[in-house]
């Protein structure tokens, strides 16, 4: 039978299929962080059992950690307590823990690929919806709830029905100033935030073939924002080169065996999808969101659509624009910006900081802008320094913070104040996502940089 | 974690006719700092429910004594966003046992089923009818009959069947969770793991 990439990976991990019920799916690698794991560990302790495969489990602290003065004790007692709980749980269960101050610490979906935990053809889960990031390597990777974290810790399996399959092709090439983030935001704006619910996506076509591994991660990361369980891209030479030699990548004879499996990871000619959609890369502009869900985005030079244009429910759409204090028909260009955030598992990797630097180089940060530059990991932080990007940032009036999720979900002190506008390279613009009352415009690192130096929403194509 | 069995639930309902209610609204991230599953109901819909000085927002439905019950009725695409099970815990802890909508986000739905909250997906037309019925009479009751997979609006007598897979249905009816099931197949899993390289 002809199989899709998704079929091949899923089917090879099914331990048991329950009739008119879920599959029992074996999980190769499980990433754990401080926020969604404590209750799961508590469950294990109550049952009097240990983590079944500690060597398949990796813990890092990121959601709740400060991004300045990480060498000092964490001030917020609740956050400190959660971090201490993860450390204690990891120790008790023999799980490796990359806590605050550890050289490998960073955002879970940034460090996973960096250390080769992420591999083609693997099943990877984490109690965080953006686990879909790892799909860039041809893995089946998705976010799970805490009950499922407990299941994986205790049995290395979860129980889920097999999702339907969707293929999204983007053909042709991208225009100048258009980044992988724009590709993701463009697709979500076309599909809406529920358009891929119930599906697992495979991205294909020239645009993804040409894309770097980091770009592929950005797009796969955003899969969840269209409602999909996850998104994946068939591994190719670029993938194999990226993972080669990393700490947890197989070596020697193991590598040969693994490579033989990896070489089978593509969608067979003629395999069927439940839904297929094709876009043209040349239709995509730098994107920006204007509402309170990631589907409410548009090309940066357009004007805010009406409820009728979008076929949206009037009351909910109005609520969204009211929250932003925007109106139908207005242009986004020239809108006031107070904060700029570059970071997160969507755009917190080195290529994102290079893109940011390419715009701010030789310019100055606008006076009224508060900018938070937060690397996704210590590796990214080190590369920023080594490549001389930090000098460019400092010269332009920017400072670099320490790694973590930061203003992506604003669990730590990095909160955008009520009523303020942020251009953010993260993935969610929900009401209050970046702090109670905060207003978020999602965009690429280039758009963020253009806003940071001009102080308003600006088309980056004018600056590059 | 085991939970109470769910069979037939008859209750008034709380209407929330907003689309795309996301998990950050259900429970904002800053309330996710607990290490135990306790007290999440207090912060359910925190920023819609309270002003920044913690005084209740009168116009929000949970602060309106006219509406109460064990069923929450939400607009299309309910629960989009994060995988935080805390969102489902908050719904449960507040006292809801069932959420009705015309469309659910995947992970939220899954999380609900795992902790004993029944997500019931109805047609957009029936959802509309339910909202109208509650608006007309806040004491209108719904009956959610899990064994027969049927939801009825008792004021009008209209009903619809809903879907749930047999396995999950069995779990809800008996108050079982997946871990019990998986623990029972420990050896099969171990064998599978041996043949699955790291
Ligand atoms: S950066 Fe944001 S989306 Fe990514 S893991 Fe952290 S909180 Fe989740």
XYZ file of C-alpha atoms and ligand atoms in Angstrom:
670
model
C 0.000 0.000 0.000
C 1.182 3.517 -0.743
C 1.906 5.437 2.419
C 2.456 9.013 3.349
C 5.407 10.092 5.435
C 3.042 10.472 8.367
C 1.629 6.945 7.907
C 5.090 5.453 7.868
C 6.173 7.045 11.134
C 2.847 6.639 12.929
C 2.225 3.035 11.886
C 5.703 1.926 12.912
C 5.042 3.214 16.437
C 1.655 1.600 17.053
C 1.946 -0.929 19.875
C -1.726 -1.804 19.657
C -4.829 -0.564 17.837
C -8.056 -0.532 19.818
C -11.155 -1.066 17.764
C -13.316 2.051 17.594
C -10.829 3.642 19.934
C -7.361 5.121 19.993
C -4.020 3.638 18.999
C -1.491 2.928 21.698
C 1.457 4.879 20.340
C 5.032 4.339 21.474
C 6.917 7.559 22.177
C 10.634 7.638 21.369
C 11.509 10.850 23.127
C 9.751 12.910 25.734
C 10.671 16.466 26.607
C 9.573 17.824 29.947
C 9.428 21.328 31.399
C 8.533 22.804 34.755
C 4.964 23.980 34.135
C 3.103 20.955 32.806
C 5.027 18.223 34.620
C 4.672 18.600 38.423
C 1.179 17.113 38.624
C 2.284 14.260 36.340
C 5.203 13.401 38.620
C 2.852 13.642 41.579
C 0.664 11.042 39.856
C 3.648 8.699 39.501
C 4.562 9.169 43.129
C 0.987 8.441 44.192
C 1.072 5.216 42.213
C 4.471 4.425 43.685
C 6.129 4.023 40.287
C 9.216 5.429 38.580
C 9.762 6.897 35.132
C 9.840 3.849 32.848
C 12.568 5.031 30.462
C 14.544 7.908 31.980
C 16.982 7.766 29.060
C 14.136 8.703 26.705
C 13.134 11.646 28.893
C 14.737 15.104 28.859
C 13.883 17.944 31.226
C 14.610 21.627 30.842
C 13.391 24.772 32.593
C 12.190 27.552 30.316
C 8.588 28.715 30.686
C 8.922 30.278 34.064
C 12.528 31.420 34.220
C 13.809 35.007 34.417
C 15.760 36.365 31.439
C 18.017 38.631 33.452
C 20.299 37.808 36.383
C 19.882 34.073 35.990
C 22.840 33.567 38.316
C 20.765 34.925 41.225
C 18.048 32.949 43.039
C 14.638 33.196 41.323
C 12.689 35.888 43.136
C 9.094 34.810 42.585
C 8.460 32.097 45.197
C 5.905 30.242 43.056
C 8.250 30.065 40.075
C 11.144 29.068 42.302
C 8.986 26.328 43.776
C 8.066 24.983 40.343
C 11.707 24.943 39.247
C 12.744 23.209 42.464
C 9.994 20.635 41.959
C 11.239 19.757 38.467
C 14.812 19.496 39.671
C 13.792 17.201 42.531
C 11.560 15.078 40.313
C 14.252 14.717 37.655
C 16.770 13.671 40.275
C 14.453 11.184 41.942
C 13.564 9.575 38.627
C 17.039 9.650 37.077
C 16.069 12.031 34.285
C 18.639 14.463 32.874
C 17.806 18.028 33.848
C 19.058 21.144 32.110
C 18.032 23.712 34.676
C 18.693 27.384 34.975
C 22.409 28.068 34.668
C 23.097 24.733 32.898
C 25.013 25.253 29.654
C 22.340 23.355 27.717
C 19.428 25.283 29.205
C 17.010 26.939 26.830
C 13.545 26.769 25.317
C 12.617 23.109 25.043
C 11.955 23.208 21.283
C 15.181 25.072 20.609
C 17.498 22.811 22.612
C 15.911 19.550 21.407
C 17.179 19.997 17.849
C 20.428 21.631 18.988
C 21.529 18.523 20.848
C 20.197 15.991 18.369
C 17.332 14.801 20.571
C 15.104 15.559 17.594
C 15.479 12.951 14.873
C 13.789 11.940 11.647
C 11.120 9.295 11.971
C 10.882 9.604 15.748
C 7.783 10.180 17.854
C 8.363 13.124 20.162
C 5.974 14.631 22.676
C 6.088 17.388 25.274
C 3.519 19.102 27.452
C 3.604 22.136 25.182
C 1.609 22.611 22.015
C 4.546 23.948 19.981
C 6.206 20.555 20.129
C 5.141 20.534 16.478
C 8.450 22.395 15.856
C 10.340 19.084 15.765
C 8.311 17.973 12.741
C 10.820 19.927 10.656
C 13.059 16.835 10.864
C 10.416 14.395 9.645
C 9.413 13.430 13.179
C 5.862 13.070 14.450
C 5.927 15.618 17.242
C 3.010 17.091 19.105
C 1.913 18.680 22.351
C 0.142 16.727 25.067
C -1.712 17.468 28.296
C -0.471 16.692 31.781
C -2.429 13.414 32.045
C -0.573 12.310 28.940
C 2.748 13.510 30.357
C 2.016 11.152 33.238
C 1.185 8.353 30.773
C 4.437 8.794 28.906
C 6.520 9.038 32.065
C 4.951 5.863 33.412
C 4.503 3.776 30.249
C 6.275 5.580 27.349
C 2.981 5.447 25.429
C -0.030 7.608 24.805
C -3.447 6.690 23.478
C -4.724 8.712 20.571
C -6.756 8.060 17.466
C -4.732 8.512 14.281
C -5.353 12.013 12.895
C -6.397 12.681 9.307
C -3.750 13.751 6.820
C -3.375 17.057 5.028
C -0.682 18.129 2.614
C 0.073 21.809 2.199
C 2.256 22.651 -0.747
C 3.861 26.017 -1.284
C 5.275 26.177 -4.777
C 7.706 28.545 -6.425
C 9.973 30.883 -4.535
C 9.599 33.610 -1.924
C 9.984 37.300 -2.591
C 12.557 39.516 -0.935
C 11.799 40.241 2.718
C 9.489 37.224 3.016
C 10.594 34.764 5.701
C 9.417 31.342 6.924
C 7.395 33.141 9.620
C 5.461 34.937 6.896
C 4.804 31.629 5.158
C 3.338 30.241 8.395
C 1.237 33.313 9.167
C 0.023 33.383 5.577
C -1.174 29.779 5.700
C -2.935 30.348 9.046
C -4.641 33.463 7.682
C -5.999 31.364 4.806
C -6.986 28.330 6.869
C -8.094 30.102 10.101
C -7.152 28.832 13.551
C -9.444 25.833 13.229
C -8.858 25.014 9.556
C -6.556 22.075 10.213
C -8.158 20.738 13.397
C -8.155 16.943 13.362
C -5.314 16.794 10.824
C -1.607 16.194 10.796
C 0.079 18.288 8.116
C 2.864 17.464 5.716
C 4.464 20.549 4.161
C 5.850 20.050 0.683
C 6.840 21.959 -2.423
C 9.733 24.057 -3.621
C 9.509 26.679 -0.875
C 10.063 24.092 1.856
C 12.729 22.268 -0.121
C 14.640 25.539 -0.398
C 14.103 26.468 3.246
C 16.824 26.084 5.899
C 16.261 23.682 8.801
C 15.633 26.620 11.111
C 13.050 28.023 8.711
C 11.334 24.642 8.553
C 11.196 24.618 12.339
C 9.485 28.011 12.323
C 6.791 26.800 9.941
C 6.225 23.454 11.682
C 6.078 25.330 14.994
C 3.086 27.311 13.738
C 1.131 24.198 12.661
C -0.718 24.155 15.956
C -2.006 27.684 15.310
C -4.113 26.392 12.424
C -5.546 23.762 14.739
C -3.409 20.882 13.447
C -2.003 18.262 15.769
C 1.364 18.874 14.176
C 3.203 19.394 10.911
C 6.152 17.630 9.336
C 8.544 17.864 6.421
C 10.271 14.902 4.781
C 13.935 14.733 5.798
C 16.522 15.393 3.109
C 20.267 15.926 2.822
C 19.915 19.236 4.669
C 18.258 17.442 7.576
C 20.929 14.764 7.783
C 23.695 17.350 7.651
C 22.044 19.393 10.394
C 21.763 16.507 12.831
C 25.099 14.923 12.065
C 27.526 14.807 14.973
C 25.168 16.224 17.591
C 25.306 14.786 21.088
C 22.222 12.536 20.919
C 22.449 11.691 17.210
C 23.309 8.021 16.641
C 26.926 7.270 15.792
C 28.820 4.505 13.971
C 26.852 1.323 13.317
C 23.756 2.828 14.992
C 23.909 5.703 12.568
C 24.049 3.369 9.574
C 20.983 1.547 10.846
C 19.192 4.789 11.528
C 20.110 6.192 8.132
C 18.602 3.136 6.439
C 15.307 3.940 8.183
C 15.567 7.674 7.500
C 16.029 7.001 3.809
C 12.526 5.479 3.706
C 10.916 8.626 5.128
C 9.053 10.244 2.266
C 5.507 10.162 0.965
C 5.120 7.472 -1.690
C 4.104 8.631 -5.136
C 0.315 8.380 -5.290
C -0.266 8.062 -1.518
C -3.524 9.679 -0.480
C -4.236 12.618 1.782
C -7.622 13.530 3.236
C -7.066 17.094 2.115
C -4.556 18.867 -0.123
C -3.982 22.596 -0.493
C -1.516 24.440 -2.693
C -0.282 28.007 -2.379
C 2.139 30.053 -4.458
C 5.202 31.416 -2.672
C 5.154 34.559 -4.806
C 1.724 35.524 -3.386
C 3.158 35.934 0.099
C 4.078 39.350 1.527
C 5.663 40.130 4.886
C 2.775 39.419 7.269
C 1.398 41.028 10.408
C -1.566 40.188 12.634
C -4.173 42.760 13.605
C -6.543 40.747 15.816
C -6.495 38.430 18.805
C -5.850 35.087 17.187
C -3.041 34.069 14.838
C -5.484 33.591 11.958
C -6.206 37.312 11.890
C -3.153 38.253 9.860
C -2.562 39.917 6.501
C 0.100 41.235 4.170
C 1.648 44.232 5.893
C 0.631 46.700 3.168
C -3.053 45.711 3.221
C -5.840 47.219 5.311
C -7.740 45.491 8.091
C -10.536 43.418 6.529
C -14.205 43.620 7.426
C -16.056 40.789 9.162
C -17.752 40.085 5.838
C -14.397 39.835 3.991
C -13.315 37.218 6.469
C -16.598 35.401 6.790
C -16.091 35.800 10.551
C -18.776 35.883 13.242
C -19.504 39.566 13.628
C -19.625 39.794 17.428
C -16.456 37.799 18.017
C -14.569 39.740 15.336
C -15.718 43.057 16.778
C -14.608 41.965 20.245
C -11.203 41.165 18.804
C -10.740 44.527 17.055
C -12.119 46.408 20.084
C -9.501 44.758 22.243
C -6.788 45.962 19.866
C -8.517 49.358 19.439
C -8.342 48.895 15.691
C -11.057 49.384 13.071
C -12.048 47.668 9.867
C -10.457 49.269 6.815
C -7.480 50.837 8.616
C -3.922 50.389 7.403
C -1.466 48.636 9.707
C 1.528 50.528 8.325
C 2.311 53.451 10.600
C 0.510 52.018 13.647
C 2.089 52.803 16.954
C 4.388 50.240 18.580
C 5.639 50.330 22.194
C 7.418 47.006 22.596
C 9.352 44.660 20.360
C 10.003 41.050 21.319
C 12.303 38.773 19.386
C 12.610 35.266 20.722
C 10.545 32.118 21.493
C 10.614 28.677 19.911
C 9.146 30.243 16.776
C 11.852 32.833 16.095
C 14.520 32.569 18.783
C 17.233 30.838 16.757
C 20.428 32.268 15.303
C 19.024 32.908 11.811
C 16.291 35.022 13.402
C 18.841 37.187 15.175
C 20.856 37.477 11.969
C 17.727 38.705 10.209
C 17.036 41.185 13.007
C 20.636 42.402 12.836
C 20.481 42.849 9.067
C 17.877 45.591 9.556
C 19.102 47.300 12.725
C 22.740 47.422 11.575
C 23.791 51.030 11.220
C 20.462 52.294 12.572
C 19.269 53.242 16.041
C 16.491 51.868 18.205
C 13.556 54.280 18.280
C 13.620 56.097 21.643
C 10.199 55.113 22.905
C 10.572 51.416 22.037
C 11.325 48.852 24.718
C 12.963 45.915 23.000
C 13.461 42.452 24.477
C 15.949 40.331 22.583
C 15.768 36.859 24.075
C 17.839 34.020 22.588
C 16.189 30.603 22.529
C 19.175 28.928 24.189
C 22.730 29.412 25.421
C 23.986 28.087 22.086
C 22.076 30.823 20.297
C 23.333 33.371 22.812
C 26.920 32.260 22.245
C 26.535 32.425 18.472
C 25.115 35.958 18.711
C 28.271 37.004 20.518
C 30.695 35.066 18.325
C 29.240 36.333 15.079
C 29.486 39.937 16.222
C 25.715 40.435 16.243
C 25.812 41.596 19.829
C 28.053 44.485 18.816
C 25.573 45.456 16.120
C 22.736 45.316 18.651
C 24.585 47.331 21.283
C 25.666 49.891 18.728
C 22.023 50.354 17.745
C 20.921 50.684 21.388
C 19.677 47.136 22.046
C 20.578 44.776 24.850
C 20.535 41.007 24.882
C 18.730 39.055 27.591
C 19.284 35.466 28.763
C 17.460 32.439 27.252
C 13.876 31.420 28.073
C 10.287 31.605 26.857
C 9.999 35.120 28.234
C 7.304 37.361 26.731
C 6.004 34.555 24.526
C 3.703 33.598 27.373
C 4.684 36.160 30.002
C 4.799 33.774 32.930
C 7.929 35.434 34.253
C 8.417 39.192 34.700
C 8.638 39.893 30.963
C 5.086 41.196 30.634
C 3.899 43.798 28.150
C 1.899 46.371 30.190
C -1.859 46.743 29.736
C -2.855 48.740 26.681
C 0.628 48.695 25.115
C 1.327 47.418 21.617
C 4.000 44.829 20.936
C 5.372 43.539 17.661
C 6.330 40.026 18.617
C 8.075 37.208 16.792
C 6.306 34.635 18.981
C 3.249 32.604 18.021
C 0.150 33.798 19.881
C -1.626 37.126 20.002
C -4.491 36.058 22.272
C -5.930 38.663 24.625
C -3.476 39.116 27.472
C -1.087 36.450 26.181
C 1.924 38.730 26.692
C 0.617 40.191 29.945
C -2.853 41.236 31.158
C -4.285 43.816 28.749
C -1.309 43.628 26.358
C -1.839 43.884 22.610
C 0.214 41.739 20.287
C 1.032 41.920 16.598
C 2.719 38.755 15.385
C 5.356 39.158 12.712
C 8.753 38.038 11.432
C 12.110 39.140 12.853
C 12.474 41.521 9.889
C 9.150 43.237 10.634
C 10.059 43.335 14.323
C 13.388 44.959 13.500
C 11.762 47.510 11.204
C 9.342 48.443 14.010
C 12.165 48.627 16.536
C 14.113 51.216 14.557
C 11.202 53.263 13.235
C 8.879 53.019 16.256
C 5.848 52.188 14.126
C 4.653 49.286 11.968
C 6.929 49.482 8.929
C 7.393 47.413 5.802
C 10.865 45.878 6.188
C 11.312 45.790 2.426
C 11.948 49.521 2.606
C 14.906 48.962 4.894
C 16.682 45.992 3.331
C -6.030 10.494 37.954
C -9.354 8.786 38.461
C -12.492 10.910 38.378
C -16.228 10.572 39.020
C -18.209 8.407 36.634
C -20.272 10.190 34.025
C -23.595 8.718 32.932
C -26.569 11.043 32.524
C -26.339 14.712 33.421
C -29.362 16.967 33.618
C -28.552 20.576 34.369
C -29.058 24.219 33.561
C -26.236 25.692 31.504
C -23.974 28.733 31.385
C -23.840 30.374 27.936
C -20.637 31.851 26.494
C -21.515 32.679 22.876
C -18.010 33.733 21.814
C -16.016 32.044 19.057
C -12.385 30.920 19.357
C -12.306 30.978 23.153
C -8.611 30.185 23.678
C -6.834 28.494 26.550
C -5.161 31.750 27.591
C -8.646 33.094 28.356
C -9.742 29.909 30.095
C -6.695 30.092 32.359
C -4.034 32.780 31.847
C -0.402 31.584 31.974
C 0.442 33.462 35.144
C -1.837 31.085 37.063
C 0.033 27.988 35.948
C 2.638 28.108 38.684
C 1.128 25.509 40.992
C 2.727 22.124 41.542
C -0.546 20.506 42.546
C -3.896 20.286 40.836
C -5.784 22.570 43.166
C -7.740 25.792 43.056
C -7.818 26.357 39.283
C -11.574 27.024 39.268
C -11.001 30.352 41.016
C -9.052 31.596 38.039
C -11.249 30.178 35.287
C -11.680 33.000 32.713
C -9.728 35.200 35.093
C -9.281 38.255 32.869
C -12.839 38.214 31.559
C -14.176 37.652 35.054
C -12.195 40.121 37.162
C -10.847 43.653 36.793
C -7.166 44.233 37.457
C -8.043 45.210 41.067
C -9.702 41.749 41.484
C -13.219 43.168 41.606
C -15.660 41.077 39.551
C -16.722 42.330 36.122
C -20.489 42.402 36.500
C -21.243 41.864 32.827
C -19.332 38.577 32.578
C -21.587 35.557 32.622
C -19.898 33.724 35.518
C -20.625 36.770 37.690
C -24.262 36.791 36.708
C -26.329 34.818 39.241
C -29.040 34.297 36.629
C -26.895 31.599 35.031
C -25.538 28.508 36.701
C -25.230 24.784 36.133
C -22.804 22.007 35.350
C -22.804 22.563 31.607
C -20.800 25.263 29.830
C -21.977 26.159 26.341
C -19.335 27.889 24.205
C -19.025 29.270 20.670
C -17.257 27.582 17.775
C -13.606 26.462 18.078
C -13.634 26.286 21.845
C -10.305 25.701 23.601
C -7.849 26.639 20.876
C -4.259 27.372 21.788
C -2.063 25.792 24.364
C -1.848 22.189 25.531
C -2.145 23.242 29.173
C -4.413 20.718 30.846
C -4.867 23.430 33.478
C -7.568 24.810 31.178
C -9.591 21.618 31.474
C -8.830 21.434 35.205
C -10.155 24.968 35.663
C -13.380 24.049 33.879
C -13.761 20.917 36.020
C -12.703 22.551 39.256
C -15.221 25.365 38.775
C -17.931 22.714 38.698
C -18.577 22.034 35.017
C -18.794 18.402 33.941
C -19.681 19.007 30.321
C -18.764 21.569 27.637
C -21.002 21.959 24.606
C -19.830 23.637 21.383
C -20.142 23.264 17.632
C -16.375 22.722 17.324
C -13.532 21.961 19.724
C -9.798 22.404 19.452
C -8.100 19.017 19.447
C -5.818 19.069 22.451
C -8.385 20.727 24.702
C -10.950 18.091 23.791
C -8.478 15.338 24.492
C -7.498 16.874 27.817
C -11.173 17.118 28.837
C -11.758 13.460 28.067
C -8.698 12.545 30.094
C -9.909 14.288 33.236
C -13.633 13.566 33.218
C -15.137 16.588 31.469
C -17.338 15.503 28.577
C -16.944 17.596 25.393
C -20.157 17.408 23.381
C -20.003 18.588 19.788
C -23.352 19.630 18.316
C -24.367 21.130 14.978
C -24.101 24.931 14.587
C -27.906 25.073 14.315
C -28.473 23.162 17.528
C -25.872 25.286 19.297
C -27.762 28.352 18.198
C -31.011 26.882 19.458
C -29.427 26.134 22.829
C -28.122 29.704 23.167
C -31.558 31.093 22.298
C -33.330 28.780 24.716
C -31.046 29.767 27.596
C -31.409 33.420 26.766
C -35.190 33.063 26.777
C -35.182 31.057 29.989
C -32.040 30.775 32.118
C -33.680 27.847 33.930
C -33.880 25.813 30.730
C -32.188 22.478 31.245
C -30.166 20.199 29.021
C -29.861 16.469 29.400
C -26.593 14.878 28.370
C -27.077 11.142 28.103
C -23.689 9.499 27.611
C -24.849 5.844 27.366
C -27.158 6.804 24.487
C -24.850 9.556 23.154
C -27.698 12.018 23.083
C -28.065 15.630 24.144
C -31.555 17.130 24.585
C -32.887 20.579 25.176
C -35.676 19.886 27.628
C -37.739 23.047 27.033
C -38.296 22.201 23.386
C -37.677 18.485 23.400
C -35.198 18.769 20.527
C -32.199 16.524 20.702
C -29.122 15.500 18.789
C -26.787 12.573 18.982
C -23.084 13.175 19.550
C -19.936 11.212 18.858
C -17.429 9.687 21.201
C -15.299 6.633 20.577
C -16.240 3.444 22.438
C -13.014 3.319 24.364
C -13.285 6.841 25.771
C -16.970 6.344 26.423
C -16.188 3.282 28.495
C -13.600 5.237 30.458
C -16.025 8.082 31.188
C -18.823 5.707 32.201
C -16.529 3.876 34.596
C -14.275 6.692 35.754
C -11.171 4.889 34.404
C -8.154 6.606 32.967
C -5.680 5.643 30.249
C -2.841 4.933 32.633
C -4.755 2.035 34.182
C -5.110 0.601 30.701
C -1.480 1.149 29.707
C -0.093 -0.204 32.975
C -1.890 -3.450 32.207
C -0.013 -3.842 28.967
C 3.408 -3.156 30.496
C 5.113 -6.220 29.047
C 3.927 -5.654 25.511
C 5.251 -2.109 25.724
C 8.598 -3.262 27.110
C 9.004 -5.701 24.229
C 8.148 -2.982 21.766
C 10.680 -0.649 23.370
C 13.441 -3.228 23.065
C 12.994 -3.274 19.320
C 12.833 0.496 19.069
C 16.236 2.145 19.058
C 16.620 5.309 21.026
S 8.596 29.920 23.636
Fe 6.384 30.098 23.881
S 5.480 28.585 22.571
Fe 7.651 28.103 22.778
S 7.779 26.589 24.404
Fe 8.031 28.614 25.313
S 5.972 29.267 25.889
Fe 5.724 27.537 24.508
